[in-house]
Amino acid sequence: MTVSHISNLGAPLKSRRSRATAALAAVGIAVAIMGASPAHADSNSDAGTPFQVPANVNNPCAVFNAPTANPAVTRITYGEPVNLLVDGTVKARIETERGVSRLKFEVDARGTGTGATSGITYRLDARLVVRAATNSTTYFKGDLYLDARLKGDPRTGTGQTPSQKAQDNVTLKFKVSVTYNNGAITPLSLSSSFSLKCSASPWTDQMASKVSGTNTPVGRGFGDVWNKYAWSMKDFNGGLLVGTKNAFFDYNALQNPTPLVQGCEANPALALPAIYKGLACLELFDSGTAGTPTSAAADTRYAEIWRYDYRYKTWSKKVDSTNSQGFRIMQTHDSALYAGSDLGSFVMGINLGSWNGQLAGDARWDFPGVQVMKSTDGKSFAPIASCAVSGPCATTRTQAANSGNTNVSIRSMATFNGKLYVGTFNVAGGELWSYDSTNDTWALVKKFSKTGVTTLAVLNGKLIIGLGGNVDQDYLYQYPGVTPPCAPTALCIVPTADPTLIPNLPSAVGTLGVLELFTSSKGLFVGLADVAADDANSQAGFQLFLWNGTGDGSNFSTLTTDGFGNSANAYPWSMNEYLGRIYLGTFSEDILGLLPRGSAELFYSDDAVNWQQKALPVSFGLWNYGIRTIEKGTDGNLYFGTASAIIAPDFQPAGGDLLAPLTPGAEVWSVKSNTP
């Protein structure tokens, strides 16, 4: 660590050198001075003036593993009190160089303490050397500021085991007030200005990286607090591409709905989970005019795509949409990057035709159709025109006024057998399409009875298709990928080789079906969402299964049925594998979040059986209720994109500091290794 600064009421000081070691610290420190005594200081060495300070430390940066009812899962608890004793010495010297005499101070500080929860021993060690930038050697009055680290030794504990060998790295700051007069240091005043900064190693906050061509950090939400989600993320062509969900919802309007919104919420045709109904009705009946910024209760059409350049460590905006709430999915295919748009995530599965007469006459929701964007360099994007002619982008609300047969979201993508497969949300049945990028042709593989083709994966030479909606044992299909050739611009229906249901699946009653499929070296992970239209049938947290692809659903291994011991974990939202370790990020129904790290949770496993919750940094946004995306970068980093609560207020602290804890907006974090 380096010295921070000096506050001098006499002569200014210059910092020459400082040293501080270790990790872990605290807030809320009460400090009292113990036995300071004057000591003479001249050009000769002396013992210095001693000080001793007891400090009661409330340490939110400590991280511990706690067992759960499931012996294969451990969960994290944060924080513990530490009784710390800091002592040390201050020495004053007169240093002569080239005939000029200057005053120099040396501060040595040490400390030990015991954690009340863990029983482990904490140690502090810091050293500061500063020199006055003046020729005066007779008087100085000022504050000497030290940066230190407080380190916990897990080998000494008798209580809970410290998580993953170490806690967060924390800088501990304190000051020593000194008065020096004619060779003597008068009784010291060691003030109560102890403070800390927790920064969980090995995390890197990528929102502190600058916008290209500026000296300004991009900040949460990429500078726009309504960029709530890092909804999609993909490594491509020397950079990380991030598609946002940009959504404004007026919380006051949600609590005091208009008569139209109230009628929408009471309409039995709105078969959505209760936590989504109000937001969906604001989108439908209290939104702005398409493409026009308004002060409407719901304004959800300004999605963006950003690129992080691995070489220059900067961000730049590549897409600024005016007709899409977000880019929900990205996929690399045939040396290009594809991004699928979402019209309104909370109107998924709503009949946009004559819904009991209400939508036809009163709805203000008039988005254009969904889009599939394509980029060959990750820097410029354009919609695939054929998608709106003969593909899944072909219908808009206007075209579907009588049928309601509208794809409101490009929800899933996968590369399989040389083609790009695309899954949609649609009230008349989610659709699976294939795209031949060589011939620019689309084929409708199957229209399902469920409302969403939520996720796709490839396993053992087959395309695995996950469905969302009102499901039981009919949420997972497999497809061999036999697709006949199709004429350009012609709507092609696959007549044979339909996807087939995988039999004997575990029951998914009370869920919204599959929200996550992930193929790993351990097998296929299947995650079910614990959010249902009928909340009475809801489970106690998401379900997660593992399948090796042989046999049927009876061969699934159950990993959890209770969200890894947290009933608020509604679904596994993101998964990836990095250096043999599986990572899983959750979505939490605890929308208000948990201080100081928000309610999102991150787990990892090295064997797909035993799962450990991973500590998130204290500066992780407190509005984060989900880890939406996890992506491996070709720069060697593993990237995590967050979802900030949709109803979080538009709060920015004075000075516009977008990194302040109360500021909402998407974040991107990274780790360089599997260090716990």
XYZ file of C-alpha atoms in Angstrom, residues 305-645:
341
model
C -25.198 -2.490 -26.918
C -21.796 -1.641 -25.440
C -18.351 -3.009 -26.230
C -15.438 -3.381 -23.820
C -12.116 -3.376 -25.627
C -9.722 -5.866 -24.039
C -6.628 -4.086 -25.331
C -7.469 -0.504 -24.402
C -9.644 -1.282 -21.342
C -12.343 1.127 -22.499
C -16.090 1.047 -23.212
C -17.893 2.361 -26.293
C -21.574 2.332 -27.258
C -22.326 0.454 -30.502
C -26.148 0.377 -30.642
C -28.616 2.953 -29.317
C -32.092 1.607 -30.056
C -35.398 3.470 -29.965
C -37.690 0.491 -30.528
C -36.577 -2.237 -28.149
C -36.585 -2.690 -24.401
C -33.497 -4.822 -24.529
C -31.172 -7.241 -26.242
C -31.918 -10.394 -24.344
C -29.639 -12.926 -26.009
C -26.381 -12.995 -27.973
C -24.777 -15.838 -29.891
C -21.695 -16.231 -32.069
C -22.299 -18.151 -35.289
C -20.451 -18.480 -38.586
C -17.848 -15.800 -37.688
C -20.519 -13.264 -36.746
C -22.279 -12.057 -33.616
C -26.096 -12.140 -33.383
C -28.260 -10.262 -30.871
C -31.978 -10.820 -30.358
C -34.253 -8.030 -29.156
C -37.112 -8.035 -26.671
C -40.144 -5.768 -27.014
C -41.322 -5.816 -23.430
C -40.252 -8.547 -21.068
C -43.297 -8.228 -18.842
C -45.845 -8.545 -21.656
C -44.539 -11.988 -22.522
C -47.352 -14.304 -23.477
C -50.047 -11.607 -23.525
C -52.542 -11.755 -26.371
C -51.981 -8.438 -28.104
C -55.190 -8.776 -30.108
C -58.687 -8.117 -28.721
C -57.985 -9.102 -25.142
C -61.512 -8.962 -23.709
C -61.959 -5.762 -25.710
C -59.532 -3.811 -23.547
C -56.327 -4.014 -25.534
C -57.939 -3.291 -28.875
C -59.185 0.152 -27.894
C -57.024 1.379 -25.063
C -53.559 -0.132 -25.146
C -50.722 2.293 -25.853
C -48.134 -0.433 -26.319
C -47.222 -0.083 -30.000
C -43.705 -1.427 -30.393
C -42.540 -2.609 -33.793
C -41.552 -6.238 -34.279
C -38.591 -7.958 -32.683
C -35.237 -7.901 -34.411
C -32.210 -10.128 -34.869
C -29.138 -7.923 -35.200
C -25.897 -9.083 -36.845
C -22.315 -7.857 -36.619
C -19.196 -9.194 -38.296
C -16.765 -7.074 -36.259
C -18.534 -6.378 -32.940
C -18.489 -2.658 -33.729
C -21.331 -2.120 -36.205
C -24.709 -3.861 -36.130
C -27.628 -4.110 -38.546
C -30.922 -6.013 -38.408
C -31.273 -9.101 -40.592
C -33.908 -7.950 -43.073
C -35.079 -11.466 -43.945
C -36.114 -12.054 -40.334
C -38.997 -9.597 -40.799
C -40.020 -11.192 -44.106
C -39.887 -14.925 -43.532
C -38.530 -15.382 -40.022
C -39.503 -14.883 -36.366
C -39.498 -11.074 -36.701
C -42.371 -11.084 -39.223
C -45.256 -10.080 -36.937
C -45.977 -6.845 -35.118
C -48.849 -5.897 -32.861
C -50.647 -4.218 -35.754
C -50.334 -7.300 -37.949
C -51.523 -9.505 -35.109
C -54.442 -7.341 -34.010
C -56.937 -10.140 -34.482
C -54.859 -13.182 -33.600
C -52.434 -11.977 -30.956
C -49.874 -14.208 -32.654
C -46.831 -12.028 -31.975
C -43.280 -12.920 -31.098
C -42.579 -10.394 -28.357
C -39.079 -11.642 -27.560
C -36.120 -13.372 -29.168
C -35.437 -15.344 -26.007
C -32.828 -17.983 -26.881
C -30.147 -18.828 -29.454
C -27.772 -21.715 -30.151
C -25.458 -22.867 -32.929
C -26.225 -26.438 -34.014
C -25.362 -28.480 -37.117
C -24.159 -25.414 -38.999
C -27.284 -23.327 -38.374
C -28.387 -20.675 -35.921
C -31.431 -21.696 -33.888
C -33.698 -19.042 -32.393
C -36.422 -19.429 -29.749
C -39.220 -16.923 -29.094
C -41.941 -15.888 -26.642
C -45.429 -15.936 -28.180
C -48.880 -16.153 -26.569
C -50.055 -18.539 -29.280
C -47.042 -20.764 -28.672
C -43.314 -20.207 -28.459
C -41.517 -20.870 -31.726
C -38.239 -22.548 -32.666
C -36.629 -21.310 -35.893
C -33.465 -22.207 -37.761
C -31.420 -19.731 -39.797
C -29.116 -20.611 -42.688
C -26.668 -17.693 -42.687
C -25.087 -18.797 -45.972
C -28.363 -18.564 -47.922
C -30.095 -16.039 -45.630
C -33.115 -18.340 -45.169
C -35.335 -19.088 -42.181
C -37.286 -22.241 -41.298
C -39.931 -22.697 -38.604
C -38.939 -25.912 -36.858
C -41.844 -26.104 -34.414
C -44.536 -24.025 -32.760
C -44.998 -25.299 -29.220
C -48.086 -25.112 -27.042
C -46.096 -23.407 -24.267
C -45.562 -19.671 -24.487
C -41.767 -19.570 -24.508
C -38.758 -21.337 -25.977
C -36.728 -20.002 -23.100
C -33.323 -21.629 -23.521
C -31.356 -23.859 -25.911
C -28.311 -26.102 -25.473
C -26.443 -28.777 -27.415
C -25.753 -32.175 -25.855
C -24.541 -35.425 -27.419
C -25.295 -34.327 -30.972
C -28.807 -33.084 -30.222
C -30.389 -29.695 -29.681
C -32.004 -29.535 -26.238
C -35.007 -27.195 -26.048
C -36.275 -25.737 -22.780
C -39.835 -24.419 -22.543
C -41.459 -21.900 -20.228
C -45.089 -21.421 -19.293
C -47.666 -23.572 -17.525
C -45.713 -26.812 -17.437
C -45.675 -30.153 -15.653
C -43.493 -32.848 -17.223
C -43.492 -31.304 -20.685
C -40.744 -28.689 -20.550
C -37.725 -30.327 -22.207
C -37.407 -31.526 -25.829
C -34.585 -32.879 -27.964
C -34.077 -32.403 -31.687
C -31.699 -34.159 -34.121
C -31.536 -31.160 -36.444
C -32.868 -32.614 -39.703
C -34.012 -29.583 -41.695
C -34.892 -29.670 -45.433
C -33.625 -26.900 -47.726
C -35.786 -23.793 -48.019
C -36.151 -21.282 -50.837
C -34.903 -17.741 -50.093
C -37.543 -15.421 -48.499
C -40.066 -18.277 -48.331
C -41.721 -19.313 -45.063
C -40.489 -22.872 -44.614
C -42.265 -25.282 -42.258
C -40.281 -28.371 -41.285
C -42.538 -31.334 -42.133
C -40.523 -34.087 -40.469
C -38.176 -34.787 -37.579
C -40.110 -32.793 -34.981
C -38.443 -32.188 -31.634
C -39.520 -34.933 -29.251
C -40.388 -34.662 -25.572
C -37.885 -36.191 -23.182
C -40.041 -38.590 -21.123
C -40.185 -39.063 -17.342
C -39.053 -35.560 -16.470
C -39.254 -34.404 -12.834
C -42.513 -32.549 -12.210
C -42.358 -28.780 -12.715
C -45.817 -27.924 -11.349
C -45.660 -24.550 -9.620
C -42.822 -23.282 -11.792
C -42.529 -21.311 -15.025
C -40.566 -24.149 -16.590
C -36.952 -24.080 -17.719
C -35.005 -20.827 -17.358
C -31.488 -22.185 -17.747
C -29.793 -24.932 -19.743
C -26.022 -25.157 -19.626
C -23.790 -27.824 -21.157
C -20.573 -28.382 -19.222
C -17.827 -30.953 -18.825
C -19.974 -32.401 -16.027
C -23.130 -32.757 -18.139
C -26.245 -30.696 -18.850
C -27.611 -28.495 -16.082
C -31.386 -27.951 -16.140
C -32.734 -25.093 -13.990
C -36.450 -24.589 -13.282
C -37.919 -21.214 -12.303
C -39.749 -20.907 -8.987
C -42.067 -18.148 -10.232
C -45.549 -19.188 -11.310
C -48.756 -17.484 -12.364
C -50.400 -19.464 -9.588
C -48.261 -18.326 -6.673
C -49.931 -20.842 -4.361
C -48.152 -23.636 -6.254
C -44.773 -21.959 -6.026
C -41.941 -24.037 -4.599
C -39.375 -22.930 -2.042
C -36.639 -21.822 -4.432
C -35.420 -22.959 -7.832
C -34.782 -26.567 -8.783
C -31.560 -27.671 -10.452
C -30.869 -31.021 -12.120
C -27.889 -32.608 -13.882
C -28.225 -34.961 -16.874
C -25.547 -36.801 -18.851
C -27.783 -37.117 -21.915
C -28.420 -40.851 -21.672
C -31.832 -42.371 -21.059
C -34.639 -40.035 -20.074
C -35.690 -37.784 -17.214
C -35.472 -40.645 -14.743
C -31.694 -40.311 -15.042
C -31.676 -36.706 -13.829
C -29.642 -36.056 -10.675
C -31.278 -33.590 -8.281
C -28.840 -30.917 -7.049
C -31.271 -28.636 -5.204
C -35.015 -28.102 -4.847
C -34.813 -25.032 -2.612
C -32.585 -22.515 -4.396
C -29.473 -23.679 -2.534
C -31.176 -23.025 0.767
C -32.710 -19.643 -0.110
C -36.408 -19.631 -1.036
C -35.995 -16.136 -2.563
C -33.686 -17.578 -5.234
C -36.394 -17.875 -7.888
C -34.243 -19.237 -10.688
C -30.704 -19.916 -11.820
C -30.227 -17.026 -14.245
C -26.748 -17.636 -15.625
C -24.124 -20.385 -15.738
C -20.670 -20.916 -17.188
C -17.581 -23.055 -16.728
C -14.141 -21.567 -16.107
C -10.968 -23.592 -15.578
C -13.051 -26.627 -14.633
C -15.218 -24.761 -12.113
C -18.974 -24.285 -12.645
C -20.426 -20.872 -11.746
C -24.131 -20.158 -11.223
C -25.755 -16.758 -10.713
C -29.249 -16.403 -9.250
C -32.278 -14.148 -9.576
C -33.775 -13.195 -6.218
C -37.403 -12.261 -5.587
C -36.129 -10.069 -2.759
C -36.428 -6.992 -4.964
C -35.522 -4.520 -2.234
C -32.143 -6.168 -1.820
C -29.875 -6.807 1.124
C -27.248 -4.406 2.417
C -24.518 -4.103 1.560
C -24.260 -6.465 -1.426
C -27.807 -6.707 -2.817
C -29.763 -9.967 -2.949
C -28.135 -11.639 -5.970
C -26.100 -14.713 -5.134
C -23.228 -16.503 -6.845
C -22.338 -20.167 -6.348
C -19.572 -22.393 -7.665
C -18.821 -26.114 -7.784
C -15.790 -28.129 -8.806
C -17.652 -31.449 -9.038
C -21.268 -30.401 -9.864
C -22.383 -31.939 -6.572
C -20.989 -29.766 -3.785
C -21.806 -26.058 -4.076
C -20.186 -23.130 -2.287
C -21.560 -19.597 -2.274
C -18.939 -17.103 -3.471
C -18.459 -13.783 -1.737
C -19.402 -10.687 -3.717
C -17.640 -7.342 -3.196
C -19.105 -4.898 -0.704
C -19.257 -2.281 -3.475
C -21.510 -4.617 -5.471
C -24.667 -2.556 -6.132
C -27.242 -2.998 -3.383
C -30.051 -2.953 -5.999
C -28.626 -6.017 -7.753
C -31.200 -8.789 -7.466
C -29.622 -10.990 -10.114
C -26.444 -12.081 -11.844
C -27.854 -12.155 -15.348
C -24.852 -13.129 -17.487
C -21.543 -14.954 -17.094
C -19.083 -15.000 -20.004
C -15.508 -16.176 -20.552
C -13.321 -13.568 -22.213
C -10.450 -14.413 -24.522
C -8.409 -12.008 -22.369
C -8.415 -14.625 -19.595
C -11.095 -12.993 -17.442
C -14.462 -14.358 -16.400
C -17.116 -11.627 -16.663
C -20.328 -11.254 -14.655
C -23.209 -8.969 -15.666
C -25.788 -7.887 -13.094
C -29.495 -7.107 -13.069
C -30.485 -4.078 -11.009
C -34.035 -3.920 -9.643
